[in-house]
Short mmCIF file of C-alpha atoms and ligand atoms in Angstrom, two decimals:
data_model
loop_
_atom_site.label_atom_id
_atom_site.label_comp_id
_atom_site.label_asym_id
_atom_site.label_seq_id
_atom_site.Cartn_x
_atom_site.Cartn_y
_atom_site.Cartn_z
CA MET A 24 5.24 3.68 -24.61
CA ASN A 25 2.42 3.29 -22.06
CA LYS A 26 -0.07 0.52 -22.82
CA VAL A 27 -3.32 0.40 -20.88
CA PHE A 28 -4.11 -3.16 -19.77
CA LEU A 29 -6.67 -2.87 -16.99
CA ASN A 30 -9.76 -0.76 -16.40
CA LEU A 31 -11.09 -0.87 -12.84
CA GLY A 32 -13.74 1.71 -13.63
CA ARG A 33 -15.00 4.76 -11.81
CA GLN A 34 -13.54 4.81 -8.32
CA PRO A 35 -13.70 7.12 -5.30
CA LEU A 36 -10.59 8.05 -3.31
CA ALA A 37 -9.87 4.91 -1.31
CA ASN A 38 -9.27 6.86 1.88
CA SER A 39 -12.32 9.12 1.74
CA PHE A 40 -14.63 7.51 4.26
CA LEU A 41 -17.86 9.49 4.51
CA LYS A 42 -19.17 10.92 7.80
CA ASN A 43 -22.73 10.71 6.50
CA VAL A 44 -24.51 9.82 3.30
CA GLY A 45 -26.59 12.98 3.01
CA LYS A 46 -27.08 14.72 -0.34
CA ASN A 47 -24.25 17.18 0.27
CA ALA A 48 -21.71 14.55 1.24
CA LEU A 49 -22.53 12.46 -1.82
CA GLN A 50 -22.30 15.46 -4.12
CA ASN A 51 -18.81 16.22 -2.81
CA GLU A 52 -17.46 12.72 -3.27
CA ILE A 53 -14.49 12.72 -5.64
CA PHE A 54 -14.34 10.04 -8.35
CA TYR A 55 -11.74 9.27 -10.99
CA ASN A 56 -11.16 6.58 -13.62
CA LEU A 57 -8.85 3.85 -12.43
CA LYS A 58 -6.99 2.61 -15.50
CA ILE A 59 -3.63 0.88 -15.26
CA CYS A 60 -0.86 0.92 -17.83
CA PHE A 61 2.48 -0.75 -18.51
CA ASN A 62 5.48 1.10 -19.87
CA ILE A 63 7.09 -1.18 -22.44
CA LYS A 64 10.43 0.66 -22.16
CA ASN A 65 11.12 0.85 -18.42
CA TYR A 66 8.54 -1.81 -17.31
CA LEU A 67 6.84 0.55 -14.89
CA VAL A 68 3.21 -0.19 -14.04
CA SER A 69 1.20 2.86 -13.09
CA ILE A 70 -2.19 4.55 -12.92
CA VAL A 71 -2.88 6.28 -16.23
CA LYS A 72 -4.11 9.54 -14.67
CA PRO A 73 -3.06 9.91 -11.03
CA VAL A 74 -5.11 12.00 -8.63
CA ASN A 75 -3.57 15.23 -7.30
CA PRO A 76 -1.77 14.30 -4.01
CA LYS A 77 -3.12 17.48 -2.38
CA LYS A 78 -6.58 15.91 -2.53
CA GLN A 79 -5.36 12.69 -0.97
CA TYR A 80 -2.90 13.51 1.79
CA THR A 81 -4.86 15.95 3.85
CA ASP A 82 -5.27 16.55 7.57
CA LYS A 83 -7.99 13.89 7.56
CA TYR A 84 -5.82 11.00 6.47
CA ALA A 85 -7.24 7.91 8.16
CA HIS A 86 -4.50 5.29 7.95
CA ARG A 87 -2.44 4.76 11.11
CA ALA A 88 0.46 2.40 10.51
CA SER A 89 0.74 1.46 14.18
CA GLU A 90 -2.87 0.24 14.43
CA SER A 91 -1.90 -3.29 13.43
CA ARG A 92 0.25 -5.51 15.60
CA THR A 93 1.74 -7.10 12.46
CA MET A 94 2.93 -3.72 11.18
CA ARG A 95 4.19 -2.49 14.55
CA SER A 96 6.40 -5.48 14.99
CA ALA A 97 7.53 -5.43 11.31
CA PHE A 98 8.71 -1.80 11.63
CA LYS A 99 10.45 -2.43 14.93
CA LYS A 100 12.28 -5.38 13.43
CA VAL A 101 13.41 -3.53 10.31
CA ALA A 102 14.56 -0.51 12.33
CA LYS A 103 16.82 -2.72 14.41
CA LYS A 104 18.11 -4.60 11.38
CA LEU A 105 18.90 -1.50 9.33
CA PHE A 106 20.66 0.15 12.24
CA LYS A 107 22.86 -2.89 12.75
CA ARG A 108 23.66 -3.29 9.07
CA PHE A 109 24.37 0.32 8.04
CA LYS A 110 25.13 2.11 11.32
CA PRO A 111 23.60 5.40 10.13
CA LYS A 112 24.25 8.61 12.05
CA LYS A 113 21.33 10.46 10.53
CA ILE A 114 18.06 8.85 9.53
CA MET A 115 15.17 10.32 7.61
CA GLU A 116 11.81 8.85 6.78
CA ILE A 117 9.67 9.99 3.87
CA GLY A 118 6.02 9.38 4.78
CA SER A 119 6.56 8.79 8.49
CA ASN A 120 2.85 8.30 9.26
CA ASP A 121 2.40 8.08 13.04
CA GLY A 122 6.10 7.44 13.71
CA VAL A 123 5.83 3.67 13.92
CA PHE A 124 9.31 3.23 12.33
CA LEU A 125 11.23 6.28 13.55
CA LYS A 126 10.31 5.93 17.19
CA ASN A 127 12.64 2.94 17.35
CA PHE A 128 15.71 5.22 17.02
CA ASP A 129 17.38 7.89 19.14
CA LYS A 130 15.05 10.83 18.54
CA LYS A 131 17.95 13.27 18.06
CA SER A 132 19.19 11.36 15.02
CA VAL A 133 15.92 11.32 13.08
CA VAL A 134 13.99 13.59 10.72
CA ALA A 135 10.43 12.86 9.67
CA VAL A 136 8.66 14.04 6.52
CA GLU A 137 4.89 13.58 6.56
CA PRO A 138 2.51 15.75 4.52
CA CYS A 139 -0.65 14.66 6.36
CA LYS A 140 -0.91 17.29 9.05
CA ASN A 141 -2.95 15.18 11.46
CA LEU A 142 -0.18 12.57 11.42
CA ALA A 143 2.71 15.04 11.50
CA ARG A 144 1.11 16.59 14.59
CA LEU A 145 1.38 13.25 16.37
CA THR A 146 5.12 12.87 15.80
CA LYS A 147 6.10 16.53 16.23
CA LYS A 148 5.99 15.90 19.96
CA LEU A 149 8.42 13.03 19.60
CA PHE A 150 10.97 14.21 17.00
CA GLU A 151 11.65 16.78 14.27
CA THR A 152 8.83 16.48 11.76
CA TYR A 153 8.22 18.37 8.52
CA ALA A 154 4.55 18.46 7.54
CA GLU A 155 5.39 18.81 3.85
CA PHE A 156 5.36 16.87 0.61
CA TRP A 157 8.71 15.37 -0.32
CA ASN A 158 10.33 17.15 -3.26
CA LEU A 159 13.62 18.66 -4.39
CA LYS A 160 12.91 21.98 -2.68
CA LEU A 161 12.40 20.31 0.69
CA ALA A 162 15.50 18.16 0.14
CA LYS A 163 17.60 21.29 -0.41
CA LYS A 164 16.13 22.96 2.67
CA LEU A 165 16.82 19.90 4.84
CA LEU A 166 20.34 19.50 3.46
CA LYS A 167 21.15 23.03 4.60
CA LYS A 168 19.60 22.49 8.01
CA LYS A 169 20.58 18.91 8.81
CA GLY A 170 23.41 17.99 6.43
CA GLU A 171 23.58 14.72 4.49
CA ILE A 172 21.48 11.75 5.56
CA ASP A 173 22.93 8.22 5.85
CA LEU A 174 19.72 6.24 5.84
CA ILE A 175 16.52 7.27 4.09
CA PHE A 176 13.60 4.98 4.75
CA SER A 177 10.26 5.08 3.01
CA ALA A 178 7.61 2.41 3.36
CA ASN A 179 4.52 2.49 1.17
CA THR A 180 5.15 6.06 0.16
CA ILE A 181 7.39 6.34 -2.92
CA SER A 182 4.81 4.35 -4.90
CA HIS A 183 2.28 7.04 -3.89
CA ILE A 184 4.17 9.98 -5.38
CA PRO A 185 3.37 10.72 -9.04
CA ASN A 186 6.51 12.77 -9.65
CA LEU A 187 9.35 10.24 -9.44
CA LYS A 188 11.80 12.70 -10.99
CA GLU A 189 11.48 15.18 -8.09
CA THR A 190 11.43 12.32 -5.60
CA PHE A 191 14.66 10.68 -6.66
CA LYS A 192 16.44 13.95 -7.45
CA GLY A 193 15.64 15.10 -3.92
CA ILE A 194 16.87 11.83 -2.46
CA TYR A 195 20.13 11.95 -4.45
CA ASN A 196 20.65 15.51 -3.26
CA ILE A 197 20.52 14.74 0.46
CA LEU A 198 21.88 11.17 0.60
CA SER A 199 25.47 10.82 1.88
CA ARG A 200 28.13 9.28 -0.41
CA ASP A 201 27.70 5.74 0.91
CA GLY A 202 24.23 6.39 2.25
CA VAL A 203 21.37 3.99 1.66
CA LEU A 204 17.80 4.51 0.54
CA VAL A 205 15.47 1.73 1.64
CA ILE A 206 12.02 1.64 0.14
CA GLU A 207 9.23 -0.83 0.75
CA ASP A 208 6.30 -1.17 -1.58
CA PRO A 209 3.88 -3.87 -2.74
CA SER A 210 5.40 -6.33 -5.18
CA LEU A 211 4.06 -6.39 -8.72
CA LEU A 212 5.01 -10.05 -9.06
CA LYS A 213 2.83 -10.87 -6.03
CA VAL A 214 -0.05 -8.84 -7.48
CA LEU A 215 0.09 -10.87 -10.66
CA GLN A 216 0.52 -14.18 -8.86
CA ASN A 217 -2.26 -13.47 -6.34
CA ASN A 218 -4.65 -11.67 -8.70
CA SER A 219 -4.69 -8.98 -6.03
CA TYR A 220 -5.87 -6.25 -8.36
CA ASP A 221 -7.02 -4.33 -5.26
CA GLN A 222 -3.43 -3.18 -4.81
CA PHE A 223 -4.49 -0.68 -7.43
CA TYR A 224 -6.19 2.34 -5.90
CA ASP A 225 -5.62 6.06 -6.16
CA GLU A 226 -2.72 6.13 -3.69
CA HIS A 227 -0.80 3.37 -5.43
CA VAL A 228 0.25 5.40 -8.44
CA TYR A 229 2.90 2.76 -9.11
CA VAL A 230 3.20 -0.90 -8.28
CA PHE A 231 6.92 -1.54 -8.49
CA SER A 232 8.96 -4.52 -9.59
CA SER A 233 12.69 -4.87 -9.17
CA ILE A 234 13.14 -4.57 -12.93
CA SER A 235 11.26 -1.27 -13.10
CA VAL A 236 12.95 0.24 -10.03
CA ASN A 237 16.29 -0.82 -11.44
CA ASN A 238 15.53 1.05 -14.67
CA ILE A 239 14.07 4.22 -13.21
CA ILE A 240 16.58 5.08 -10.52
CA GLN A 241 19.49 4.85 -12.95
CA GLU A 242 18.25 8.07 -14.53
CA TYR A 243 18.91 9.84 -11.23
CA GLY A 244 22.42 8.58 -10.42
CA LEU A 245 21.19 5.81 -8.16
CA ARG A 246 21.41 2.03 -8.33
CA LEU A 247 19.76 -0.99 -6.74
CA PHE A 248 22.11 -3.25 -4.76
CA ASP A 249 19.92 -5.53 -2.68
CA ILE A 250 16.35 -6.67 -2.18
CA GLU A 251 14.29 -8.48 0.44
CA HIS A 252 10.90 -10.08 -0.07
CA LEU A 253 8.39 -9.30 2.66
CA SER A 254 5.01 -10.72 3.57
CA THR A 255 3.55 -7.33 4.54
CA HIS A 256 0.74 -5.85 2.45
CA GLY A 257 0.19 -9.18 0.78
CA GLY A 258 3.75 -9.38 -0.50
CA SER A 259 6.12 -6.44 -0.74
CA ASN A 260 9.70 -5.80 -1.74
CA ARG A 261 12.26 -3.93 0.28
CA TYR A 262 14.64 -2.27 -2.17
CA PHE A 263 18.14 -1.21 -1.10
CA ILE A 264 19.42 1.68 -3.20
CA CYS A 265 22.64 3.68 -3.15
CA LYS A 266 24.45 6.28 -5.25
CA LYS A 267 25.99 4.97 -8.46
CA ASN A 268 29.47 5.19 -6.93
CA GLY A 269 28.45 4.05 -3.44
CA LYS A 270 30.41 1.23 -1.82
CA HIS A 271 27.57 -1.31 -1.69
CA LYS A 272 27.91 -4.50 -3.72
CA LYS A 273 25.09 -5.99 -5.79
CA SER A 274 23.72 -9.00 -3.92
CA LEU A 275 23.04 -12.45 -5.23
CA ARG A 276 19.43 -12.30 -4.09
CA LEU A 277 18.89 -9.17 -6.20
CA LYS A 278 20.24 -10.97 -9.26
CA LYS A 279 17.87 -13.86 -8.45
CA ALA A 280 14.89 -11.55 -7.97
CA ILE A 281 15.46 -9.90 -11.35
CA LYS A 282 15.85 -13.29 -13.01
CA ASN A 283 12.69 -14.52 -11.35
CA GLU A 284 10.63 -11.53 -12.51
CA LYS A 285 11.93 -11.99 -16.05
CA SER A 286 11.06 -15.68 -16.01
CA TYR A 287 7.54 -14.64 -14.98
CA LYS A 288 7.67 -12.25 -17.97
CA LEU A 289 7.10 -9.07 -16.01
CA HIS A 290 8.79 -7.25 -18.89
CA LYS A 291 6.16 -8.34 -21.42
CA ILE A 292 2.79 -6.72 -22.05
CA GLN A 293 1.22 -10.15 -22.66
CA SER A 294 1.55 -11.01 -18.96
CA TYR A 295 -0.53 -7.97 -18.08
CA LEU A 296 -3.19 -8.67 -20.67
CA LYS A 297 -3.59 -12.18 -19.24
CA PHE A 298 -3.76 -10.74 -15.73
CA SER A 299 -6.50 -8.39 -16.86
CA LYS A 300 -8.58 -11.36 -18.05
CA ARG A 301 -8.13 -13.10 -14.70
CA VAL A 302 -9.23 -9.93 -12.89
CA ASN A 303 -12.39 -9.80 -14.98
CA SER A 304 -13.25 -13.38 -14.06
CA SER A 305 -12.49 -12.66 -10.42
CA ARG A 306 -15.05 -9.85 -10.46
CA LYS A 307 -17.75 -12.07 -11.95
CA ASN A 308 -16.99 -14.92 -9.53
CA LEU A 309 -17.06 -12.71 -6.45
CA PHE A 310 -20.25 -10.94 -7.43
CA ASN A 311 -21.99 -14.23 -8.27
CA LEU A 312 -20.89 -15.91 -5.04
CA ILE A 313 -22.14 -13.04 -2.89
CA LYS A 314 -25.38 -12.73 -4.85
CA ARG A 315 -26.03 -16.46 -4.47
CA LEU A 316 -25.34 -16.41 -0.72
CA LYS A 317 -27.59 -13.39 -0.30
CA LYS A 318 -30.37 -15.17 -2.17
CA ASN A 319 -30.02 -17.97 0.36
CA ASN A 320 -30.59 -15.44 3.14
CA LYS A 321 -27.02 -15.45 4.39
CA LYS A 322 -25.78 -12.45 6.28
CA ILE A 323 -22.60 -11.16 4.66
CA ILE A 324 -20.39 -8.50 6.15
CA SER A 325 -16.90 -7.27 5.33
CA TYR A 326 -13.89 -7.45 7.66
CA GLY A 327 -11.52 -4.46 7.51
CA ALA A 328 -12.47 -1.18 5.82
CA THR A 329 -9.32 -1.22 3.74
CA TYR A 330 -8.34 0.92 0.81
CA LYS A 331 -8.02 -2.29 -1.14
CA SER A 332 -11.65 -3.17 -0.48
CA THR A 333 -12.66 0.21 -1.91
CA THR A 334 -11.34 -1.00 -5.25
CA VAL A 335 -13.03 -4.41 -4.91
CA PHE A 336 -16.44 -3.06 -3.83
CA ASN A 337 -16.57 -0.39 -6.50
CA TYR A 338 -15.21 -2.59 -9.28
CA CYS A 339 -17.44 -5.57 -8.44
CA GLY A 340 -20.58 -3.59 -7.62
CA LEU A 341 -20.79 -4.71 -3.99
CA ASN A 342 -22.95 -2.27 -2.03
CA SER A 343 -25.06 -2.10 1.12
CA LYS A 344 -27.75 -4.27 -0.48
CA LEU A 345 -25.29 -7.17 -0.51
CA ILE A 346 -22.93 -6.35 2.37
CA ASP A 347 -24.71 -5.52 5.64
CA TYR A 348 -21.82 -3.55 7.12
CA VAL A 349 -18.05 -3.44 7.44
CA THR A 350 -16.16 -3.96 10.70
CA ASP A 351 -12.91 -2.16 11.39
CA THR A 352 -10.77 -1.66 14.48
CA THR A 353 -9.74 1.88 13.51
CA LEU A 354 -11.65 4.33 15.70
CA ASN A 355 -11.80 7.09 13.12
CA LYS A 356 -13.27 4.77 10.48
CA GLN A 357 -16.03 3.51 12.79
CA GLY A 358 -19.37 5.26 12.32
CA LYS A 359 -18.40 6.33 8.80
CA TYR A 360 -19.34 4.90 5.38
CA THR A 361 -17.21 3.24 2.72
CA PRO A 362 -16.20 5.43 -0.24
CA GLY A 363 -18.38 5.07 -3.31
CA THR A 364 -20.44 2.15 -2.00
CA HIS A 365 -21.63 3.76 1.27
CA ILE A 366 -21.62 0.72 3.52
CA LYS A 367 -21.69 1.52 7.24
CA ILE A 368 -18.49 0.80 9.22
CA ILE A 369 -18.80 -0.41 12.80
CA SER A 370 -16.50 -1.91 15.43
CA PRO A 371 -15.75 -5.66 15.35
CA GLU A 372 -17.08 -5.89 18.93
CA LEU A 373 -20.48 -4.82 17.63
CA GLY A 374 -20.35 -6.44 14.23
CA MET A 375 -18.77 -9.86 14.69
CA ASN A 376 -21.79 -11.39 16.40
CA ASN A 377 -23.67 -14.68 16.06
CA THR A 378 -25.82 -13.46 13.20
CA VAL A 379 -22.93 -13.22 10.71
CA ASP A 380 -22.62 -16.10 8.23
CA TYR A 381 -19.90 -14.77 5.92
CA ALA A 382 -17.25 -12.07 6.26
CA PHE A 383 -15.43 -10.79 3.18
CA LEU A 384 -11.74 -10.42 3.98
CA GLY A 385 -11.15 -6.79 3.07
CA ALA A 386 -7.90 -7.00 5.03
CA TRP A 387 -6.83 -10.29 3.37
CA ASN A 388 -3.20 -9.38 3.92
CA PHE A 389 -3.80 -9.79 7.68
CA LYS A 390 -5.47 -13.17 7.23
CA LYS A 391 -3.30 -14.95 9.80
CA GLU A 392 -3.84 -12.31 12.49
CA ILE A 393 -7.59 -12.18 11.78
CA PHE A 394 -8.16 -15.96 11.73
CA LYS A 395 -6.43 -16.20 15.09
CA LYS A 396 -8.57 -13.42 16.51
CA GLU A 397 -11.80 -14.76 15.07
CA LYS A 398 -11.40 -18.43 15.88
CA ASN A 399 -14.80 -18.49 17.62
CA PHE A 400 -16.50 -17.18 14.47
CA LEU A 401 -14.89 -20.00 12.47
CA LYS A 402 -15.66 -22.58 15.18
CA ARG A 403 -19.36 -21.85 15.08
CA GLY A 404 -19.42 -22.28 11.28
CA GLY A 405 -18.75 -18.72 10.13
CA LYS A 406 -16.78 -18.40 6.89
CA PHE A 407 -14.50 -15.81 5.38
CA ILE A 408 -14.73 -14.93 1.69
CA THR A 409 -11.65 -13.91 -0.21
CA HIS A 410 -10.72 -13.16 -3.80
CA VAL A 411 -6.99 -13.81 -3.24
CA PRO A 412 -5.58 -15.75 -5.02
CA LYS A 413 -9.02 -16.74 -6.31
CA VAL A 414 -12.59 -16.29 -5.15
CA MET A 415 -13.47 -18.76 -2.39
CA ALA A 416 -15.09 -19.20 1.01
CA LEU A 417 -12.72 -20.25 3.79
CA SER A 418 -13.63 -22.10 6.95
CA LYS A 419 -10.08 -22.42 8.28
P1 LIG B 25 -4.38 -1.66 5.49
O1 LIG B 25 -4.45 -2.98 4.77
O2 LIG B 25 -4.59 -0.50 4.58
O3 LIG B 25 -3.21 -1.54 6.40
O4 LIG B 25 -5.67 -1.58 6.43
C1 LIG B 25 -6.05 -2.59 7.28
C2 LIG B 25 -7.39 -2.20 7.87
O5 LIG B 25 -7.99 -3.34 8.43
C3 LIG B 25 -7.30 -1.16 8.97
O6 LIG B 25 -8.29 -0.21 8.81
C4 LIG B 25 -7.55 -1.96 10.24
C5 LIG B 25 -8.39 -3.10 9.75
N1 LIG B 25 -8.22 -4.31 10.53
C6 LIG B 25 -9.30 -4.76 11.30
O7 LIG B 25 -10.36 -4.17 11.32
N2 LIG B 25 -9.11 -5.89 12.05
C7 LIG B 25 -7.92 -6.56 12.07
O8 LIG B 25 -7.83 -7.58 12.78
C8 LIG B 25 -6.85 -6.09 11.26
C9 LIG B 25 -5.54 -6.81 11.24
C10 LIG B 25 -7.05 -4.96 10.51
#
C-alpha cells in the first residue's frame, strides 16, 4: 500500500542543534534515513520510518512559536476568530508550545498539552498545562478531570505524531457532541507546487492533504466539514473536524479544496514520482549555484537556522566549507551548530554585516518579514538565495 517516492538520505534530527562539535558531541548525534512514501489507498504521505517522539520532544526543544511576529499575530487572529465562530466553553490545545495561542483566552477555560517540559514549564504559570504526550490514556484522564472539550486546537502538531489511531481516538473521546477539532499543518499541495521538499524532516511524520485527512479521520468517527488555506509555514491548511453526527455542515470551500487537490492528482503516485525528479534537480541546482559563487570568492551565509534548512543542507551537501555561518534570532540557537552539517549559528546583529554577499533563505516562509527587515542588505547589493519554488538568487 505504501510506495516510497523520495529519498532525502541520511539526516540528523532537525531540532538537535549542537552545543559544540567535539568528538563526544559528534558521536552522540542521532541520524536516520529520511524516505517518504505515499499510501495509494488513503493518500497519506508520510516518513517511512518515523523517529521515536521521545527522542524528539525533550526538555531541550528549541522552537518557540512566539519568536516570530508573523506567528504571534496569526495565532492571536485565529484565537479571536474561532472564539467568535464556535463560542467554546472549554478549549484545549495539543502541542501548546509556549502558549502563543492559548494565552488569547480566559485562562480558566483552557487546558494545555505539551510534552516538551521546557515549554510546559513556561505555560504552567499561566494556565493548566499537562507536560505529557497526547494519547488515549491522557484523553481519558482529562475527560474525568475537566469534562468534554468544545474546541480542540492543534497547530503543527498532529502531523508530528506517528500514532494517528491513538491521536484521533483520544480526540473523539474528549470532544463534546458538537465540538470542533481545528488542526493546522503544512499543505501537501503547496509542497508539490513549491518544490518545498524541506517540509520533510523528522518531526513532519505526515504532510497532510484534505483528501488524506478526509479518509483517515472517518475511521475514528470524525469528519471534515471546512477548510481554510493559510500562508503560514509556506502554505498550510486549517482543517475543521467534528464528530460524524455533529451539527456542522460541509462547506463549499472544502468541496472546492478536495476538487482542486484531485485535479492536481494528489491521489496518484505519478504526481509524487514527478515531484521526486524535481527535487533531485533542485538539489543539483542549489549545490552548483553555491559552489560557483564560492569559487568566485563570494561570502555566503544562511538566514534562519530552521528545521527545514536541516533537510536542505544535509540533502544537498552544504556544509561549513560553503556556508560561512547561519544567523538566527532565537537566543538558544545562537552559539550552537547546525545538525549534521555543523555550521556555526550567530545572531543577525553580528552576522548580517557588510561582508555578506549572499544569504540562503533558510526561513523562506518568512520571506516578506525578512526582506522588510533586511532592506539595507538588499540596497547595498546583497542577495538572498532560495530553492522555493526553484533555485534562484533574489535581489528584491
Ligand atoms: P520555523 O520556520 O521553524 O518557524 O523557524 C524559523 C526560524 O527562523 C527561527 O529559528 C527564527 C528564525 N528567523 C530569523 O532568524 N530571522 C527572522 O527574521 C525570522 C522571521 C525568523
